[in-house]
PDB file of C-alpha atoms in Angstrom:
ATOM      1  CA  MET A   1      -2.150  15.735  11.635  1.00 82.00           C
ATOM      2  CA  LYS A   2      -3.647  15.159  15.083  1.00 89.00           C
ATOM      3  CA  VAL A   3      -4.949  11.656  15.749  1.00 96.00           C
ATOM      4  CA  ARG A   4      -6.833  10.695  18.905  1.00 97.00           C
ATOM      5  CA  ARG A   5      -6.846   7.029  19.963  1.00 97.00           C
ATOM      6  CA  VAL A   6      -9.420   5.679  22.438  1.00 98.00           C
ATOM      7  CA  VAL A   7      -8.809   2.126  23.685  1.00 97.00           C
ATOM      8  CA  THR A   8     -11.157  -0.071  25.689  1.00 97.00           C
ATOM      9  CA  GLY A   9     -10.378  -3.032  27.904  1.00 96.00           C
ATOM     10  CA  HIS A  10     -11.756  -4.999  30.843  1.00 96.00           C
ATOM     11  CA  ASP A  11     -11.445  -4.351  34.556  1.00 95.00           C
ATOM     12  CA  ALA A  12     -10.737  -7.092  37.117  1.00 94.00           C
ATOM     13  CA  SER A  13     -14.420  -8.095  37.172  1.00 94.00           C
ATOM     14  CA  GLY A  14     -14.619  -8.289  33.354  1.00 93.00           C
ATOM     15  CA  LYS A  15     -16.571  -5.059  32.846  1.00 96.00           C
ATOM     16  CA  ALA A  16     -15.786  -2.823  29.869  1.00 97.00           C
ATOM     17  CA  VAL A  17     -13.663   0.224  30.694  1.00 97.00           C
ATOM     18  CA  PHE A  18     -11.779   2.935  28.859  1.00 97.00           C
ATOM     19  CA  ALA A  19      -8.128   1.925  29.087  1.00 97.00           C
ATOM     20  CA  SER A  20      -6.689   5.042  27.439  1.00 97.00           C
ATOM     21  CA  ASP A  21      -7.606   8.196  25.549  1.00 98.00           C
ATOM     22  CA  GLU A  22      -4.658  10.031  24.045  1.00 97.00           C
ATOM     23  CA  GLN A  23      -3.156  11.805  21.046  1.00 97.00           C
ATOM     24  CA  VAL A  24      -0.819   9.686  18.921  1.00 97.00           C
ATOM     25  CA  GLU A  25       2.072  11.698  17.550  1.00 95.00           C
ATOM     26  CA  PRO A  26       3.137  11.068  13.947  1.00 96.00           C
ATOM     27  CA  VAL A  27       6.400   9.443  12.970  1.00 95.00           C
ATOM     28  CA  THR A  28       8.319  11.413  10.362  1.00 93.00           C
ATOM     29  CA  ALA A  29      11.662  10.691   8.725  1.00 91.00           C
ATOM     30  CA  ALA A  30      14.026  12.369   6.286  1.00 90.00           C
ATOM     31  CA  LEU A  31      13.584   9.523   3.750  1.00 86.00           C
ATOM     32  CA  LEU A  32       9.799  10.121   3.745  1.00 87.00           C
ATOM     33  CA  PRO A  33       9.502  13.845   2.909  1.00 86.00           C
ATOM     34  CA  GLY A  34       6.017  15.166   3.608  1.00 87.00           C
ATOM     35  CA  GLY A  35       4.914  11.811   5.019  1.00 90.00           C
ATOM     36  CA  GLU A  36       3.519  11.079   8.459  1.00 94.00           C
ATOM     37  CA  TYR A  37       2.869   7.649   9.971  1.00 94.00           C
ATOM     38  CA  HIS A  38       0.636   7.082  12.978  1.00 96.00           C
ATOM     39  CA  ARG A  39       1.159   3.688  14.606  1.00 95.00           C
ATOM     40  CA  LEU A  40      -2.221   3.291  16.288  1.00 97.00           C
ATOM     41  CA  TRP A  41      -2.385  -0.321  17.472  1.00 97.00           C
ATOM     42  CA  GLY A  42      -1.064  -3.769  16.854  1.00 97.00           C
ATOM     43  CA  GLY A  43       0.318  -6.987  18.170  1.00 96.00           C
ATOM     44  CA  ASP A  44       2.553  -9.818  17.073  1.00 96.00           C
ATOM     45  CA  ARG A  45       0.176 -12.595  18.115  1.00 94.00           C
ATOM     46  CA  ILE A  46      -3.532 -13.375  18.070  1.00 91.00           C
ATOM     47  CA  PRO A  47      -5.291 -11.230  20.722  1.00 91.00           C
ATOM     48  CA  THR A  48      -7.073 -12.835  23.676  1.00 89.00           C
ATOM     49  CA  PHE A  49      -9.798 -11.457  25.942  1.00 88.00           C
ATOM     50  CA  PRO A  50     -10.452 -10.329  28.551  1.00 88.00           C
ATOM     51  CA  ASP A  51      -7.544  -7.959  28.565  1.00 90.00           C
ATOM     52  CA  ASP A  52      -6.824  -4.658  30.262  1.00 93.00           C
ATOM     53  CA  GLY A  53      -6.445  -2.706  26.997  1.00 94.00           C
ATOM     54  CA  ALA A  54      -2.694  -2.237  27.385  1.00 92.00           C
ATOM     55  CA  PRO A  55      -0.610  -2.172  24.189  1.00 92.00           C
ATOM     56  CA  THR A  56       1.267  -5.344  23.324  1.00 91.00           C
ATOM     57  CA  PRO A  57       4.815  -5.510  21.943  1.00 87.00           C
ATOM     58  CA  GLN A  58       5.361  -5.045  18.213  1.00 90.00           C
ATOM     59  CA  VAL A  59       8.777  -5.937  16.891  1.00 88.00           C
ATOM     60  CA  GLY A  60       8.533  -4.490  13.389  1.00 93.00           C
ATOM     61  CA  TYR A  61       6.441  -2.215  11.241  1.00 94.00           C
ATOM     62  CA  TYR A  62       4.854  -5.192   9.462  1.00 95.00           C
ATOM     63  CA  PRO A  63       3.068  -7.864  11.506  1.00 97.00           C
ATOM     64  CA  PRO A  64       4.076 -11.531  11.491  1.00 96.00           C
ATOM     65  CA  VAL A  65       1.606 -14.323  10.707  1.00 96.00           C
ATOM     66  CA  GLY A  66      -1.068 -14.069  13.412  1.00 94.00           C
ATOM     67  CA  GLY A  67      -0.151 -10.433  14.049  1.00 96.00           C
ATOM     68  CA  HIS A  68      -1.896  -7.208  13.100  1.00 97.00           C
ATOM     69  CA  ARG A  69      -1.277  -3.466  12.740  1.00 97.00           C
ATOM     70  CA  PHE A  70      -3.613  -0.472  12.583  1.00 98.00           C
ATOM     71  CA  THR A  71      -2.028   2.667  11.159  1.00 97.00           C
ATOM     72  CA  MET A  72      -2.750   5.899   9.365  1.00 97.00           C
ATOM     73  CA  PHE A  73      -0.438   7.588   6.927  1.00 95.00           C
ATOM     74  CA  ARG A  74      -0.291  10.935   5.169  1.00 95.00           C
ATOM     75  CA  ILE A  75       1.128  11.455   1.679  1.00 93.00           C
ATOM     76  CA  ALA A  76       1.892  15.024   0.642  1.00 91.00           C
ATOM     77  CA  PRO A  77       0.940  16.079  -2.896  1.00 92.00           C
ATOM     78  CA  GLY A  78       3.573  16.238  -5.604  1.00 85.00           C
ATOM     79  CA  THR A  79       6.842  14.462  -6.140  1.00 74.00           C
ATOM     80  CA  ARG A  80       8.697  13.643  -2.956  1.00 72.00           C
ATOM     81  CA  LYS A  81      12.258  14.801  -3.520  1.00 77.00           C
ATOM     82  CA  LEU A  82      15.072  14.176  -1.097  1.00 79.00           C
ATOM     83  CA  PRO A  83      17.394  17.082  -0.284  1.00 81.00           C
ATOM     84  CA  PRO A  84      20.595  16.789  -2.365  1.00 85.00           C
ATOM     85  CA  ASP A  85      22.790  17.064   0.748  1.00 88.00           C
ATOM     86  CA  LEU A  86      20.936  14.323   2.685  1.00 87.00           C
ATOM     87  CA  ASP A  87      23.233  11.868   4.474  1.00 89.00           C
ATOM     88  CA  MET A  88      21.645   8.653   3.120  1.00 86.00           C
ATOM     89  CA  ASP A  89      23.273   6.342   5.676  1.00 88.00           C
ATOM     90  CA  ALA A  90      22.041   8.476   8.576  1.00 92.00           C
ATOM     91  CA  ALA A  91      18.594   8.787   6.985  1.00 88.00           C
ATOM     92  CA  ARG A  92      18.314   4.981   6.605  1.00 87.00           C
ATOM     93  CA  ARG A  93      19.367   4.474  10.233  1.00 91.00           C
ATOM     94  CA  GLU A  94      16.752   7.033  11.328  1.00 93.00           C
ATOM     95  CA  LEU A  95      14.002   5.268   9.364  1.00 89.00           C
ATOM     96  CA  ASP A  96      15.039   1.825  10.649  1.00 91.00           C
ATOM     97  CA  GLU A  97      14.965   3.156  14.211  1.00 93.00           C
ATOM     98  CA  LYS A  98      11.586   4.890  13.923  1.00 93.00           C
ATOM     99  CA  LEU A  99       9.793   2.304  11.728  1.00 92.00           C
ATOM    100  CA  PRO A 100      11.771  -0.944  12.088  1.00 92.00           C
ATOM    101  CA  GLY A 101      11.372  -3.251   9.124  1.00 90.00           C
ATOM    102  CA  LEU A 102       9.594  -0.751   6.871  1.00 88.00           C
ATOM    103  CA  THR A 103      12.423  -0.901   4.343  1.00 85.00           C
ATOM    104  CA  ASP A 104      12.727  -4.735   4.378  1.00 84.00           C
ATOM    105  CA  GLY A 105      10.492  -5.223   1.332  1.00 84.00           C
ATOM    106  CA  MET A 106      11.681  -2.174  -0.614  1.00 85.00           C
ATOM    107  CA  ASP A 107      12.741  -2.425  -4.243  1.00 84.00           C
ATOM    108  CA  PRO A 108      16.148  -0.689  -4.472  1.00 80.00           C
ATOM    109  CA  GLU A 109      15.519   0.123  -8.147  1.00 82.00           C
ATOM    110  CA  VAL A 110      12.190   1.957  -7.735  1.00 83.00           C
ATOM    111  CA  PRO A 111      11.832   4.474  -4.863  1.00 79.00           C
ATOM    112  CA  GLY A 112       8.809   3.694  -2.689  1.00 81.00           C
ATOM    113  CA  ARG A 113       8.037   0.357  -4.357  1.00 86.00           C
ATOM    114  CA  HIS A 114       7.628  -2.383  -1.781  1.00 91.00           C
ATOM    115  CA  ALA A 115       5.882  -5.626  -0.871  1.00 92.00           C
ATOM    116  CA  SER A 116       5.149  -7.158   2.513  1.00 93.00           C
ATOM    117  CA  ASP A 117       3.878 -10.500   3.753  1.00 95.00           C
ATOM    118  CA  THR A 118       0.582  -8.929   4.768  1.00 96.00           C
ATOM    119  CA  ILE A 119      -2.953  -8.409   3.594  1.00 97.00           C
ATOM    120  CA  ASP A 120      -3.629  -4.681   3.842  1.00 97.00           C
ATOM    121  CA  PHE A 121      -7.171  -3.347   4.174  1.00 98.00           C
ATOM    122  CA  GLY A 122      -7.364   0.399   3.627  1.00 98.00           C
ATOM    123  CA  ILE A 123      -9.648   3.363   3.153  1.00 98.00           C
ATOM    124  CA  VAL A 124      -8.783   6.803   1.812  1.00 98.00           C
ATOM    125  CA  LEU A 125     -10.059   9.225   4.447  1.00 97.00           C
ATOM    126  CA  SER A 126      -9.249  12.391   2.494  1.00 97.00           C
ATOM    127  CA  GLY A 127      -7.548  13.472  -0.706  1.00 96.00           C
ATOM    128  CA  GLU A 128      -6.532  11.095  -3.441  1.00 96.00           C
ATOM    129  CA  VAL A 129      -3.692   8.637  -3.975  1.00 96.00           C
ATOM    130  CA  THR A 130      -2.529   6.633  -6.947  1.00 96.00           C
ATOM    131  CA  LEU A 131      -1.771   2.958  -6.371  1.00 96.00           C
ATOM    132  CA  HIS A 132       0.950   1.761  -8.781  1.00 96.00           C
ATOM    133  CA  LEU A 133       1.454  -1.957  -9.529  1.00 96.00           C
ATOM    134  CA  ASP A 134       3.656  -3.929 -11.944  1.00 92.00           C
ATOM    135  CA  GLU A 135       3.874  -3.189 -15.687  1.00 91.00           C
ATOM    136  CA  GLY A 136       2.584   0.379 -15.239  1.00 92.00           C
ATOM    137  CA  ALA A 137      -0.839  -0.649 -13.913  1.00 96.00           C
ATOM    138  CA  GLN A 138      -2.318   2.065 -11.687  1.00 97.00           C
ATOM    139  CA  THR A 139      -5.573   3.374 -10.294  1.00 97.00           C
ATOM    140  CA  VAL A 140      -6.587   6.553  -8.489  1.00 97.00           C
ATOM    141  CA  LEU A 141      -8.315   6.142  -5.119  1.00 97.00           C
ATOM    142  CA  ARG A 142     -10.329   9.057  -3.722  1.00 97.00           C
ATOM    143  CA  THR A 143     -11.990   9.881  -0.414  1.00 97.00           C
ATOM    144  CA  GLY A 144     -14.131   6.930   0.666  1.00 98.00           C
ATOM    145  CA  ASP A 145     -12.509   4.423  -1.705  1.00 98.00           C
ATOM    146  CA  THR A 146     -11.230   1.195  -0.170  1.00 98.00           C
ATOM    147  CA  PHE A 147      -8.574  -1.291  -1.203  1.00 98.00           C
ATOM    148  CA  VAL A 148      -7.297  -4.747  -0.343  1.00 98.00           C
ATOM    149  CA  GLN A 149      -3.579  -5.145  -1.016  1.00 96.00           C
ATOM    150  CA  ASN A 150      -2.622  -8.847  -1.218  1.00 96.00           C
ATOM    151  CA  GLY A 151       1.142  -8.868  -0.699  1.00 94.00           C
ATOM    152  CA  THR A 152       1.935  -7.482  -4.168  1.00 94.00           C
ATOM    153  CA  PHE A 153       4.683  -5.058  -5.093  1.00 93.00           C
ATOM    154  CA  HIS A 154       3.231  -1.551  -5.150  1.00 94.00           C
ATOM    155  CA  ARG A 155       3.930   2.095  -4.454  1.00 92.00           C
ATOM    156  CA  TRP A 156       1.856   5.167  -3.674  1.00 94.00           C
ATOM    157  CA  SER A 157       1.862   8.675  -5.097  1.00 92.00           C
ATOM    158  CA  ASN A 158      -0.300  11.736  -4.627  1.00 94.00           C
ATOM    159  CA  THR A 159      -0.892  13.733  -7.802  1.00 87.00           C
ATOM    160  CA  GLY A 160      -3.739  15.661  -6.178  1.00 89.00           C
ATOM    161  CA  THR A 161      -3.552  19.146  -4.700  1.00 92.00           C
ATOM    162  CA  GLU A 162      -3.998  18.311  -1.011  1.00 94.00           C
ATOM    163  CA  PRO A 163      -2.437  15.811   1.392  1.00 94.00           C
ATOM    164  CA  ALA A 164      -3.988  12.341   1.287  1.00 96.00           C
ATOM    165  CA  ILE A 165      -4.837  10.493   4.508  1.00 97.00           C
ATOM    166  CA  VAL A 166      -5.151   6.700   4.440  1.00 97.00           C
ATOM    167  CA  ALA A 167      -6.229   4.388   7.277  1.00 98.00           C
ATOM    168  CA  LEU A 168      -4.751   0.903   7.058  1.00 98.00           C
ATOM    169  CA  PHE A 169      -5.204  -2.419   8.846  1.00 98.00           C
ATOM    170  CA  MET A 170      -2.524  -5.033   8.133  1.00 97.00           C
ATOM    171  CA  ALA A 171      -2.808  -8.741   8.921  1.00 97.00           C
ATOM    172  CA  GLY A 172       0.306 -10.913   8.771  1.00 96.00           C
ATOM    173  CA  ALA A 173       0.199 -13.499   5.979  1.00 96.00           C
ATOM    174  CA  ARG A 174       2.297 -16.459   4.890  1.00 94.00           C
ATOM    175  CA  ARG A 175       3.956 -16.169   1.477  1.00 92.00           C
ATOM    176  CA  GLU A 176       4.253 -19.557  -0.250  1.00 89.00           C
ATOM    177  CA  ASP A 177       7.208 -20.176  -2.563  1.00 77.00           C
ATOM    178  CA  SER A 178       6.052 -20.745  -6.116  1.00 60.00           C
TER     179      SER A 178
END
């Protein structure tokens, strides 16, 4: 999937300018067969203006409190099966290198099930995905459907016939102990 990112900023006199216009290459990994992740923008602190439109550092895949991420991801249709000869240790290292922290909230008992300390705002751009929650609860989201994911355990699947593309904005949140 080709994704173009146009970023604006401010010049020295405070006027609006185009800071960049470029293709963002997808991140792929052996543990995510058929998946593509586009890290489009983000920061680990509250943004301030004026700025020059340059990217700011992002330590992990998920943002901290006060941080944000803008991403797109692709889920291939069907069951995502790992090759039987996959070196799991090497595949985990690859994923941790390419998308640091993505696996931090993973449930080791249920592949793909995860939770993060974020509020996720998303829209299905094409295809359809199923959002799975606890106790077997699930719903199908189709092109144009939106969702707000409030730090709950969940996983995604695509039982449709075409790849699903989802745009996602994540805001770091504070999880209170109950």
